[in-house]
PDB file of C-alpha atoms and ligand atoms in Angstrom:
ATOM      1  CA  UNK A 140     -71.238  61.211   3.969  1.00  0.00           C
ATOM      2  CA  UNK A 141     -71.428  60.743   7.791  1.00  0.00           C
ATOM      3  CA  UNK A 142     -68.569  58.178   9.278  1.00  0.00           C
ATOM      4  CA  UNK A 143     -69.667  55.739  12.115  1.00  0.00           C
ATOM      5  CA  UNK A 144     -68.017  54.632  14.981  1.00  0.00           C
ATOM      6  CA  UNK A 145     -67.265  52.515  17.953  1.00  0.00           C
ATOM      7  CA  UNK A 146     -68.765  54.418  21.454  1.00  0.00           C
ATOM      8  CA  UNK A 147     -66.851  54.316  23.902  1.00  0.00           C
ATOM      9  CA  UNK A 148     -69.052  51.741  26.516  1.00  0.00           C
ATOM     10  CA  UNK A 149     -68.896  49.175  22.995  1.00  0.00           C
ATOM     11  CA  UNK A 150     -65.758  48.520  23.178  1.00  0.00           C
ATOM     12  CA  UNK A 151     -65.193  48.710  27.199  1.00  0.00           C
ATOM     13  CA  UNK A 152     -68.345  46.052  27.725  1.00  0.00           C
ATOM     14  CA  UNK A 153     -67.053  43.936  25.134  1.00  0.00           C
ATOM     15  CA  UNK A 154     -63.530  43.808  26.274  1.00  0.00           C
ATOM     16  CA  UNK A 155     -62.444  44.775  22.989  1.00  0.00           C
ATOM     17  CA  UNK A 156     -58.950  46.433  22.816  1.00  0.00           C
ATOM     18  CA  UNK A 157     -59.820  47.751  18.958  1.00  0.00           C
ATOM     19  CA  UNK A 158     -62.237  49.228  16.729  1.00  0.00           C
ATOM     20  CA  UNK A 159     -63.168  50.079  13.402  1.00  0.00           C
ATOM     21  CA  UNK A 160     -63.986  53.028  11.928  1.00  0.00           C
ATOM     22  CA  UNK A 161     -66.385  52.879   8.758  1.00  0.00           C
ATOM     23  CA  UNK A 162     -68.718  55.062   6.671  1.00  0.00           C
ATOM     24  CA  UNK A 163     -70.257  54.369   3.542  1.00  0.00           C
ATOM     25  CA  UNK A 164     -67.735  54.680   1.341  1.00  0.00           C
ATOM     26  CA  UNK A 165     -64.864  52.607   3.095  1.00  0.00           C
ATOM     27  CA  UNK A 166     -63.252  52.530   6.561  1.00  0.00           C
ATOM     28  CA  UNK A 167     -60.059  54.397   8.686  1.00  0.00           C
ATOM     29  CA  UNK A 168     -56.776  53.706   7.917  1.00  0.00           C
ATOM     30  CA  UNK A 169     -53.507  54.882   9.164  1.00  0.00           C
ATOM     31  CA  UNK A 170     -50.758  54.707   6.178  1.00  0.00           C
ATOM     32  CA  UNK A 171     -47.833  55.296   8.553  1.00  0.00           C
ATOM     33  CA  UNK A 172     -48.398  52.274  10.409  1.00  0.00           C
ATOM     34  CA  UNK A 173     -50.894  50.071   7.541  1.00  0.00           C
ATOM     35  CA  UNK A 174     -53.272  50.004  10.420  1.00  0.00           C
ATOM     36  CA  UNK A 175     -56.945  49.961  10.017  1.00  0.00           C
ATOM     37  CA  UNK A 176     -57.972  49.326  13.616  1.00  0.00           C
ATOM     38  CA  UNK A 177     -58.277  52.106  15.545  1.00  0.00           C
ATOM     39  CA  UNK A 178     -56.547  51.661  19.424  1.00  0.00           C
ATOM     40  CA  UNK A 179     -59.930  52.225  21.156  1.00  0.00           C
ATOM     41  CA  UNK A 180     -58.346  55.081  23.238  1.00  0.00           C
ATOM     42  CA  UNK A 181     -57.078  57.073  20.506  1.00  0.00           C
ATOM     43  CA  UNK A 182     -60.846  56.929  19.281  1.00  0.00           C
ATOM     44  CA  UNK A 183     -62.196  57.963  22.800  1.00  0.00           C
ATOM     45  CA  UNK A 184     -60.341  60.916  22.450  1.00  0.00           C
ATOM     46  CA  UNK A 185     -60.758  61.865  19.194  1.00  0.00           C
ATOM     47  CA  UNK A 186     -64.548  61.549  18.219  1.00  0.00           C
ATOM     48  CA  UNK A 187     -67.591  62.869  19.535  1.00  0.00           C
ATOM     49  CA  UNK A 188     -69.791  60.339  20.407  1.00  0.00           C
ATOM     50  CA  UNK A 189     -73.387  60.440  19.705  1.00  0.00           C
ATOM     51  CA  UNK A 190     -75.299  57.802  21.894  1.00  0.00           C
ATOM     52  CA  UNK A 191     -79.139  58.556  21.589  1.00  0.00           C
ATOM     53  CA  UNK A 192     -80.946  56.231  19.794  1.00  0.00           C
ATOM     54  CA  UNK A 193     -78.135  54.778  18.059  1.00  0.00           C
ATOM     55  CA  UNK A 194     -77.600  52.004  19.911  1.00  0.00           C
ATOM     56  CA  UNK A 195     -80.717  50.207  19.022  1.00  0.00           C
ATOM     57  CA  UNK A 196     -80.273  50.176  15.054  1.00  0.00           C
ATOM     58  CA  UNK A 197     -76.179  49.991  14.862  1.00  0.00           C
ATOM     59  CA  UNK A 198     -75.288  47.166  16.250  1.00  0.00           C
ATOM     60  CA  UNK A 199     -73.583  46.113  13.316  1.00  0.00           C
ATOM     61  CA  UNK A 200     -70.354  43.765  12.846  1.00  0.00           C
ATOM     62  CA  UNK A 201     -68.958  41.392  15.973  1.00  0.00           C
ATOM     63  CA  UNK A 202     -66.456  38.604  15.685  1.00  0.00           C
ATOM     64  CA  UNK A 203     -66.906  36.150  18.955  1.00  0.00           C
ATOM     65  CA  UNK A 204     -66.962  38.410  21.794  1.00  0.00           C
ATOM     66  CA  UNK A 205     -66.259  41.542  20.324  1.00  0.00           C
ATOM     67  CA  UNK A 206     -69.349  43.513  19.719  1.00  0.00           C
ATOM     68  CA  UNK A 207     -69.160  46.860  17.167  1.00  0.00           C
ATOM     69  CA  UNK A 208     -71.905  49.526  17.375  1.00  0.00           C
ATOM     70  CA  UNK A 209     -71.185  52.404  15.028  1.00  0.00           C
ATOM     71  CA  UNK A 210     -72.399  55.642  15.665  1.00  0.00           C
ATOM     72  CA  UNK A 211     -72.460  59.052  13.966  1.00  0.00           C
ATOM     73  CA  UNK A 212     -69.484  60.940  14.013  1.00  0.00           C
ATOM     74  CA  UNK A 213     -68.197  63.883  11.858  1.00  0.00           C
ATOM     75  CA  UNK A 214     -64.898  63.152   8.835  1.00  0.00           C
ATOM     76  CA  UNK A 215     -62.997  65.801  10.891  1.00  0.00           C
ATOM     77  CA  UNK A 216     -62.989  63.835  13.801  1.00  0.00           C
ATOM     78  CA  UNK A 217     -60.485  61.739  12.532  1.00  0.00           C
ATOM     79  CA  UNK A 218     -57.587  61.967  14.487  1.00  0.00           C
ATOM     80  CA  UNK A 219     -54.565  62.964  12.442  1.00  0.00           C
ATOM     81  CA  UNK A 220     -52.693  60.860  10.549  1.00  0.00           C
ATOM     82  CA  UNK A 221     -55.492  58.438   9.657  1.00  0.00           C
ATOM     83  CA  UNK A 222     -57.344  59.208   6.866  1.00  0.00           C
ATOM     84  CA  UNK A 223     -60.713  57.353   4.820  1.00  0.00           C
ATOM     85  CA  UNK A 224     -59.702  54.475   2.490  1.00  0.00           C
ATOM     86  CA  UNK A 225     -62.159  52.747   0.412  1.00  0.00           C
ATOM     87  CA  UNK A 226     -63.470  49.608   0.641  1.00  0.00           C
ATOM     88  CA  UNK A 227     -62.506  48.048  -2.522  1.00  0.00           C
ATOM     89  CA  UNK A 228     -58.101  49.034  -1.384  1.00  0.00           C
ATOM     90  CA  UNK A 229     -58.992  47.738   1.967  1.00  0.00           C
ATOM     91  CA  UNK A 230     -60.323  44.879   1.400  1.00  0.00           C
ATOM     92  CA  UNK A 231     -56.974  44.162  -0.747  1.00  0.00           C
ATOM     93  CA  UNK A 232     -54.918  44.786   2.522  1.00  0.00           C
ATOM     94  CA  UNK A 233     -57.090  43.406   5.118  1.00  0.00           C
ATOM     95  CA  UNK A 234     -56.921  39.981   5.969  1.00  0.00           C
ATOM     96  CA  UNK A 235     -60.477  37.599   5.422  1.00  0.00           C
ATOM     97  CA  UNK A 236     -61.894  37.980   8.795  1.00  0.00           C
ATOM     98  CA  UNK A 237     -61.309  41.537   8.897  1.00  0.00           C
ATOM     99  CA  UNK A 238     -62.202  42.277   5.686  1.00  0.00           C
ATOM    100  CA  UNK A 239     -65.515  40.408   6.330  1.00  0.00           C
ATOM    101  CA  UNK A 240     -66.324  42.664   8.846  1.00  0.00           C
ATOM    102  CA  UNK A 241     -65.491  45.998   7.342  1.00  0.00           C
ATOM    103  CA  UNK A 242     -67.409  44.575   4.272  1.00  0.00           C
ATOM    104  CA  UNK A 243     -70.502  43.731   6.440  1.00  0.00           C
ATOM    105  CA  UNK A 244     -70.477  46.882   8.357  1.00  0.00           C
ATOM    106  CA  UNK A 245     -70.267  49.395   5.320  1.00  0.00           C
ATOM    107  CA  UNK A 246     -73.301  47.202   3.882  1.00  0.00           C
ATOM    108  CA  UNK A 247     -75.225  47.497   6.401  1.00  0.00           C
ATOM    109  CA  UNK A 248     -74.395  51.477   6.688  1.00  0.00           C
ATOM    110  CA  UNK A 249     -75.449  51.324   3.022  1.00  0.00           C
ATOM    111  CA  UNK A 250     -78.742  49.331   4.483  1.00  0.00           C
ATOM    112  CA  UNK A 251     -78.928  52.191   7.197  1.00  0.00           C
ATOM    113  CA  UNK A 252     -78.974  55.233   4.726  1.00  0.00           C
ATOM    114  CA  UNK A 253     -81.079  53.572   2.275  1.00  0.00           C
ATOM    115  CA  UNK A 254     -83.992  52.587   4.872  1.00  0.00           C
ATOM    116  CA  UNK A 255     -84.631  56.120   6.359  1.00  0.00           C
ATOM    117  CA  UNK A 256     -88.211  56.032   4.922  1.00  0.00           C
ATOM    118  CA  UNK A 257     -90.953  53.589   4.179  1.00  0.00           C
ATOM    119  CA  UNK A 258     -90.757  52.281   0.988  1.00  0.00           C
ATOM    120  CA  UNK A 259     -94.734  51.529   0.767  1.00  0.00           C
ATOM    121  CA  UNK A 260     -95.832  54.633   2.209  1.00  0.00           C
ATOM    122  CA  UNK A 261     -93.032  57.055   2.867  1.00  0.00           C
ATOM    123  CA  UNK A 262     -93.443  57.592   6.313  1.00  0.00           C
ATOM    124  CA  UNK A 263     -90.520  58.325   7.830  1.00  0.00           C
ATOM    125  CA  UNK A 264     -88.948  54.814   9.669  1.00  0.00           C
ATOM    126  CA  UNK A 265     -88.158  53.879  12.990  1.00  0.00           C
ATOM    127  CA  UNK A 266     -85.575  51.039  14.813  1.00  0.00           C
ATOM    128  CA  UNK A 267     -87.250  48.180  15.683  1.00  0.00           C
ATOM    129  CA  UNK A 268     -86.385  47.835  19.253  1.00  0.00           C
ATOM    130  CA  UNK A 269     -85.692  43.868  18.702  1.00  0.00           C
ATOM    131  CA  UNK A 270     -85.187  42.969  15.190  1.00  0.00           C
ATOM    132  CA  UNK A 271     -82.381  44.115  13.137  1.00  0.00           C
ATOM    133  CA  UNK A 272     -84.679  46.169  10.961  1.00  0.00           C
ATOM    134  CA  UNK A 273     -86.835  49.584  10.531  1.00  0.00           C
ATOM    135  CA  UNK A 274     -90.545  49.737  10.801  1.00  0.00           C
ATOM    136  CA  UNK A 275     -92.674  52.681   9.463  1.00  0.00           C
ATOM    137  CA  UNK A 276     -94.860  53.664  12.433  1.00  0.00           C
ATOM    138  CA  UNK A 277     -97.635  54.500   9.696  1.00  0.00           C
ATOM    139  CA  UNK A 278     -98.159  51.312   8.437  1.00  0.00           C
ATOM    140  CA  UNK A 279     -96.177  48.481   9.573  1.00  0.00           C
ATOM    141  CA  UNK A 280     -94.098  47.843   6.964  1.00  0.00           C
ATOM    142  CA  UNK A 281     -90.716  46.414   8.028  1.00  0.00           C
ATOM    143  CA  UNK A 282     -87.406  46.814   6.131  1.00  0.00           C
ATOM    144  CA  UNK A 283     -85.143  44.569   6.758  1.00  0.00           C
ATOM    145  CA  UNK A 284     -81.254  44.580   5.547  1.00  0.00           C
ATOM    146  CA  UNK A 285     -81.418  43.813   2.235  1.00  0.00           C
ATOM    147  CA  UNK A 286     -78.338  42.087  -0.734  1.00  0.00           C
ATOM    148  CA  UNK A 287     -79.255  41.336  -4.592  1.00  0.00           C
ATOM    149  CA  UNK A 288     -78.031  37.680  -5.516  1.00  0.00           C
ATOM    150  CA  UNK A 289     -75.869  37.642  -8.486  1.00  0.00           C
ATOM    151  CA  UNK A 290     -73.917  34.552  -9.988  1.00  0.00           C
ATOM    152  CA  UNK A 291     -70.640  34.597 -11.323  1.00  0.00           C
ATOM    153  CA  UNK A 292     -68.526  31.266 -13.090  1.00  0.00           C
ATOM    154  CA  UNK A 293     -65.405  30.814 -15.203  1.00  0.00           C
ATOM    155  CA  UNK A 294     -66.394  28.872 -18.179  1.00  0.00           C
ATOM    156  CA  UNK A 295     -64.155  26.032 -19.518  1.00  0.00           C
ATOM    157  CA  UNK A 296     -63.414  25.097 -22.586  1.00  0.00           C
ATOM    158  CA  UNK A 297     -60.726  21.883 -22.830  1.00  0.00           C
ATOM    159  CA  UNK A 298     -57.339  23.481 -21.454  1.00  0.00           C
ATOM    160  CA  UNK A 299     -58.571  27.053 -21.718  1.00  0.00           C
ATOM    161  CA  UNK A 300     -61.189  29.153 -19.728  1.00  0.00           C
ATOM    162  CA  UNK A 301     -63.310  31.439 -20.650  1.00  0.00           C
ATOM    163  CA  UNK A 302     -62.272  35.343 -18.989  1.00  0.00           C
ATOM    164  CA  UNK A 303     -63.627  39.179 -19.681  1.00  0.00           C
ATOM    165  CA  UNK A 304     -62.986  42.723 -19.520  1.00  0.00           C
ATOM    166  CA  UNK A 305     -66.064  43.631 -18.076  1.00  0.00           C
ATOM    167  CA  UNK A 306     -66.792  47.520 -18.658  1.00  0.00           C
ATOM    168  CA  UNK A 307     -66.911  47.939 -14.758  1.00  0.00           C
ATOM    169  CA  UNK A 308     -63.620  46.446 -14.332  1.00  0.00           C
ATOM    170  CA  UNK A 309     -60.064  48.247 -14.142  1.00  0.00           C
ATOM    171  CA  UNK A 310     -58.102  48.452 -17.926  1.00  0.00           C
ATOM    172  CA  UNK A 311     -57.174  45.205 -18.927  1.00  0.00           C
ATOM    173  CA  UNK A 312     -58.001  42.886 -15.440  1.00  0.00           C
ATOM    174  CA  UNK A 313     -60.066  39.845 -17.178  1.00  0.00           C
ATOM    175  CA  UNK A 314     -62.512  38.184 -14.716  1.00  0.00           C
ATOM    176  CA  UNK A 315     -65.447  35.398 -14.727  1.00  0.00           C
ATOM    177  CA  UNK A 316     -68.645  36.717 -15.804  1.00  0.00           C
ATOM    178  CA  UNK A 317     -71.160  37.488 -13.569  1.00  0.00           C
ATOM    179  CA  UNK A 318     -74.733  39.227 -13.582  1.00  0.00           C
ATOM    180  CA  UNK A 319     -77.499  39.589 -11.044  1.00  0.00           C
ATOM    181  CA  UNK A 320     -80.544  36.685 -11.113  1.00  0.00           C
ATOM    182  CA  UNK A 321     -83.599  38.309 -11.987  1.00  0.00           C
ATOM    183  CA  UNK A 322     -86.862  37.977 -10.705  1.00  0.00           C
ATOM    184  CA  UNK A 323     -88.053  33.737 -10.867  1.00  0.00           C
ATOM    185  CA  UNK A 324     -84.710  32.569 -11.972  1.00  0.00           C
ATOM    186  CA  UNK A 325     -82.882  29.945 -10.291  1.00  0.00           C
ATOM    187  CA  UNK A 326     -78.961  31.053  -9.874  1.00  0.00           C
ATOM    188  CA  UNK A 327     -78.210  28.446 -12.460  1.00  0.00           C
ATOM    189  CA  UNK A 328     -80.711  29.423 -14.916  1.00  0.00           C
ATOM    190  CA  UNK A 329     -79.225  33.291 -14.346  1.00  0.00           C
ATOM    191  CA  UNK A 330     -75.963  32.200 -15.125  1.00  0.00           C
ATOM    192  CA  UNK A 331     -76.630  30.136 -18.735  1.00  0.00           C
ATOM    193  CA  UNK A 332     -78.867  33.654 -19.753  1.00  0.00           C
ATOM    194  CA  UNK A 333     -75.813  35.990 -18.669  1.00  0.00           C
ATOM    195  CA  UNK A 334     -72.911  33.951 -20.189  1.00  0.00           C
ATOM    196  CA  UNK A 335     -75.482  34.090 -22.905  1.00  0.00           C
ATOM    197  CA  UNK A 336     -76.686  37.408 -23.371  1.00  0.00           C
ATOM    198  CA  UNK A 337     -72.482  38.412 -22.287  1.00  0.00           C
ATOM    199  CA  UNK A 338     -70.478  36.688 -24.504  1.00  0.00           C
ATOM    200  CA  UNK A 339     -72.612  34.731 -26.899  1.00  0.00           C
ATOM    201  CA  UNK A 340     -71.840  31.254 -25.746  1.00  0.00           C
ATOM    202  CA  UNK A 341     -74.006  28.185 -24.165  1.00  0.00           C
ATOM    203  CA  UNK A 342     -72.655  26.334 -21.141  1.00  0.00           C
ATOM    204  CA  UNK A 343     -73.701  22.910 -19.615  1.00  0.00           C
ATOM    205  CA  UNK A 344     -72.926  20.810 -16.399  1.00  0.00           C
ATOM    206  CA  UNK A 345     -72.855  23.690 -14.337  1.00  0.00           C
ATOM    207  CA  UNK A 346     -71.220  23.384 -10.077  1.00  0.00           C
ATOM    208  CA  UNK A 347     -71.955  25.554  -7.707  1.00  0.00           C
ATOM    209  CA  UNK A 348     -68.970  26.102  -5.543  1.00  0.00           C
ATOM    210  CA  UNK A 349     -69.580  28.466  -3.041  1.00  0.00           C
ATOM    211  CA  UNK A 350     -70.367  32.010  -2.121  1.00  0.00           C
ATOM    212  CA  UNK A 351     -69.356  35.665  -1.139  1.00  0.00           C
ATOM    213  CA  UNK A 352     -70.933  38.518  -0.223  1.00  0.00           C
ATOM    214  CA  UNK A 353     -69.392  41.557  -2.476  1.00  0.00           C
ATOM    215  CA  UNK A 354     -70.850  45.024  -0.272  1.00  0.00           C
ATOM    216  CA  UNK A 355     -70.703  47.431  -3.845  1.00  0.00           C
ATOM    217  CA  UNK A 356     -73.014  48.399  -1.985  1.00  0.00           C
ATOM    218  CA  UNK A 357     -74.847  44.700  -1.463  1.00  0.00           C
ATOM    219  CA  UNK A 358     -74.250  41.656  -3.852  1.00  0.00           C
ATOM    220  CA  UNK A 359     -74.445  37.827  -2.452  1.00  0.00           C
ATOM    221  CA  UNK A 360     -72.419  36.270  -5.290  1.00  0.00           C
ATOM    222  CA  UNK A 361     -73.192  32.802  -5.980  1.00  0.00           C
ATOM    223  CA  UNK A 362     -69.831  31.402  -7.880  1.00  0.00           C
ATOM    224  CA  UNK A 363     -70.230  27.930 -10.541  1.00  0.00           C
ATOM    225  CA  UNK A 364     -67.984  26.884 -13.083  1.00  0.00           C
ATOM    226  CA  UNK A 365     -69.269  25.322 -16.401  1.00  0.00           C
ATOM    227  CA  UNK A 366     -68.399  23.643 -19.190  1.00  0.00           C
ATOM    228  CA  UNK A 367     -68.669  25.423 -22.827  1.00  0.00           C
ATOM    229  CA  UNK A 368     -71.259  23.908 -24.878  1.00  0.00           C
ATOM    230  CA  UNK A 369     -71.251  26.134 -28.172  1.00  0.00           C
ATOM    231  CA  UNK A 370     -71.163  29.023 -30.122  1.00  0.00           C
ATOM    232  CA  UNK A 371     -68.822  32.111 -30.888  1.00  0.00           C
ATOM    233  CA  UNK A 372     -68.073  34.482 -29.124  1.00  0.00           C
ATOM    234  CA  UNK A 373     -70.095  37.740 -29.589  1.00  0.00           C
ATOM    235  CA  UNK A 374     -69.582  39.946 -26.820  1.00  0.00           C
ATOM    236  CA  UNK A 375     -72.163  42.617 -25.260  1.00  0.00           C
ATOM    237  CA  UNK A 376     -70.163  45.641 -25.601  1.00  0.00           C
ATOM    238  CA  UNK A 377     -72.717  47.614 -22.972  1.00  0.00           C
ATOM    239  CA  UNK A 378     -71.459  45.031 -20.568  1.00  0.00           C
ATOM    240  CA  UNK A 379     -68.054  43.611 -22.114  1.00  0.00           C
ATOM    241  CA  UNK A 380     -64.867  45.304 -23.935  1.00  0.00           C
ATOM    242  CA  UNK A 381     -63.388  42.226 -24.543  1.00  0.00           C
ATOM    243  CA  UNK A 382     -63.646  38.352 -23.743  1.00  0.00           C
ATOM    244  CA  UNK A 383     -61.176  35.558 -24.652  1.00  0.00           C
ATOM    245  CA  UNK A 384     -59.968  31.982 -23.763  1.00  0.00           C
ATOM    246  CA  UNK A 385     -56.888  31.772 -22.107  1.00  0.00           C
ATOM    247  CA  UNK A 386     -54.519  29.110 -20.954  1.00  0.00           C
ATOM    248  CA  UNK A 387     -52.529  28.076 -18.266  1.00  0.00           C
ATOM    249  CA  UNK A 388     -49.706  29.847 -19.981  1.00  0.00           C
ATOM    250  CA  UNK A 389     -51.587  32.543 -21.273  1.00  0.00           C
ATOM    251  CA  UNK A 390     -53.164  33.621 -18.891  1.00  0.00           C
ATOM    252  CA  UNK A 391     -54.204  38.282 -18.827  1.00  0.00           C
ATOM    253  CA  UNK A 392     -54.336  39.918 -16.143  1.00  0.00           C
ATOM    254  CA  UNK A 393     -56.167  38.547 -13.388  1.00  0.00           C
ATOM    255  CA  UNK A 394     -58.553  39.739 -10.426  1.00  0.00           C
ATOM    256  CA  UNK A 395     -57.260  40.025  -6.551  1.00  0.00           C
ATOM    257  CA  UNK A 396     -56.974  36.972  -4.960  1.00  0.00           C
ATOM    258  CA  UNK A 397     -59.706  37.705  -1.902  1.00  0.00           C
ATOM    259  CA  UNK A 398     -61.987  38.208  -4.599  1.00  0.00           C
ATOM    260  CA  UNK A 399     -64.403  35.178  -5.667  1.00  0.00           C
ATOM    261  CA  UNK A 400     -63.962  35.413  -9.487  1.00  0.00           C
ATOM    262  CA  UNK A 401     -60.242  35.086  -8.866  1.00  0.00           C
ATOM    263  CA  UNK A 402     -60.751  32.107  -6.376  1.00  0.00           C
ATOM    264  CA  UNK A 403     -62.889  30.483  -9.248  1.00  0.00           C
ATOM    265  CA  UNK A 404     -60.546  31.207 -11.886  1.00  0.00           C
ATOM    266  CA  UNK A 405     -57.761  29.367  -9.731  1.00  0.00           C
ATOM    267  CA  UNK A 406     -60.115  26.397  -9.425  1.00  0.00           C
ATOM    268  CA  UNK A 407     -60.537  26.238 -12.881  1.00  0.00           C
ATOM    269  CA  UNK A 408     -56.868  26.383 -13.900  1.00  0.00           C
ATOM    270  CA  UNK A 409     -55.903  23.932 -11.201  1.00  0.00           C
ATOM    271  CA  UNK A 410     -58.482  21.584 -12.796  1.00  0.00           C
ATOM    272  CA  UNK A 411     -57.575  21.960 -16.859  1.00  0.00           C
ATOM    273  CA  UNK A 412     -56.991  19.139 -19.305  1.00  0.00           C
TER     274      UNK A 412
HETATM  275 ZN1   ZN B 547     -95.474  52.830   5.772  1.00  0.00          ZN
END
């Protein structure tokens, strides 16, 4: 895994006083102090900076003025004291804008790694010297940063909603179902086949609400709540270990609150019968 970082003439153009460190797995942080920005002159002295080229293709987070190009630097670079924390305890500790940032950047590092070679003839890829995006001298092709829409939706039911263990979530942390939209599906008609094929039930009068982008290592999710329509439950156990409806006051353990399936599940239990 190769970090990135912040060269030194990013953050002195931009007037920035901080910077972020980030590879693909997650992003510097300093437990002493619970810091996750870097001070930019600690990072000046600390990491080699590798400016050829780089420039061009890594311009990849800003908020307002602040413009941050990472660049390829080495883990032992770090300076002491800080150490690699990943993304998924970060983002738990980070407040929204931040977090949105450190999510975008390791997704596009994700992007980065992932687009070193043309995917229709294998050439090897190039920065496009204005587009975000790498072209394959060869033949053209460009590859542009690329996210998978999924849906996600809490499912209600009367006073109760509709929550699962999903197999990829932590022991016994119950969450709103969610899947990825296939190819020629409408978000809404990916959600009815996924509570579906999930949990066994059919939903109607589905909302959308709203969106977030989720960078394991690229998701848009596209959040909707829904009203229960029929049938028992029969879970999926390649995708499920369990699924229940819970109340107000019975309510399992739930997601983190930056995350959308817990900002869904709020809605929904704000809004019971
Ligand atoms: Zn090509």
């Amino acid at each position: 895994m190769t970090p990135y970082m912040l060269p030194e003439q990013a953050w002195l153009s931009s007037g920035a006083e901080l910077c972020l460190l980030v590879h693909t797995e997650g992003i510097a942080f300093h437990p002493a102090s619970r810091q996750f920005l870097l001070p930019a002159a600690s990072a000046a002295k600390a990491i080699e900076r590798e400016l050829a080229q780089a420039q061009a293709l890594c311009l990849i987070a800003y908020r307002g003025d602040e413009s941050l190009v990472l660049l390829p630097a080495e883990h032992s670079d770090l300076p002491e004291g800080w150490q690699w924390l990943d993304l998924r305890s970060a983002l738990a500790l980070l407040n929204e804008e931040d977090g949105a940032i450190a999510g975008r950047a390791v997704q596009l590092k994700h992007w980065m790694d992932t687009s070193r070679y043309c995917g229709r003839c294998s050439s090897p890829t190039q920065a496009h010297q204005r587009e975000r995006a790498y072209q394959c001298p060869e033949c053209g092709f460009m590859q542009f940063p690329q996210f998978a829409p999924c849906v996600i939706g809490v499912v209600v039911d009367g006073d109760r909603v509709l929550l699962a263990n999903g197999v990829k979530h932590k022991a016994g942390i119950y969450a709103a179902l969610a899947g990825f939209i296939e190819a020629g599906e409408t978000a809404e008609q990916a959600f009815v086949r996924e509570v579906k094929e999930e949990v066994g039930v059919d939903i109607c009068n589905l909302v959308y609400l709203g969106s977030q982008p989720w960078p394991f290592p690229g998701q848009l999710m596209l959040g909707f709540i829904a009203d229960y329509a029929g049938g028992e439950l029969n879970i999926d156990e390649n995708e499920i270990v369990d699924a229940g409806w819970y109340s107000k006051h019975n309510l399992p353990q739930l997601p983190p609150e930056h995350t959308i399936s817990r900002q869904l599940i709020d809605y929904a239990l704000e809004r019971l019968n």
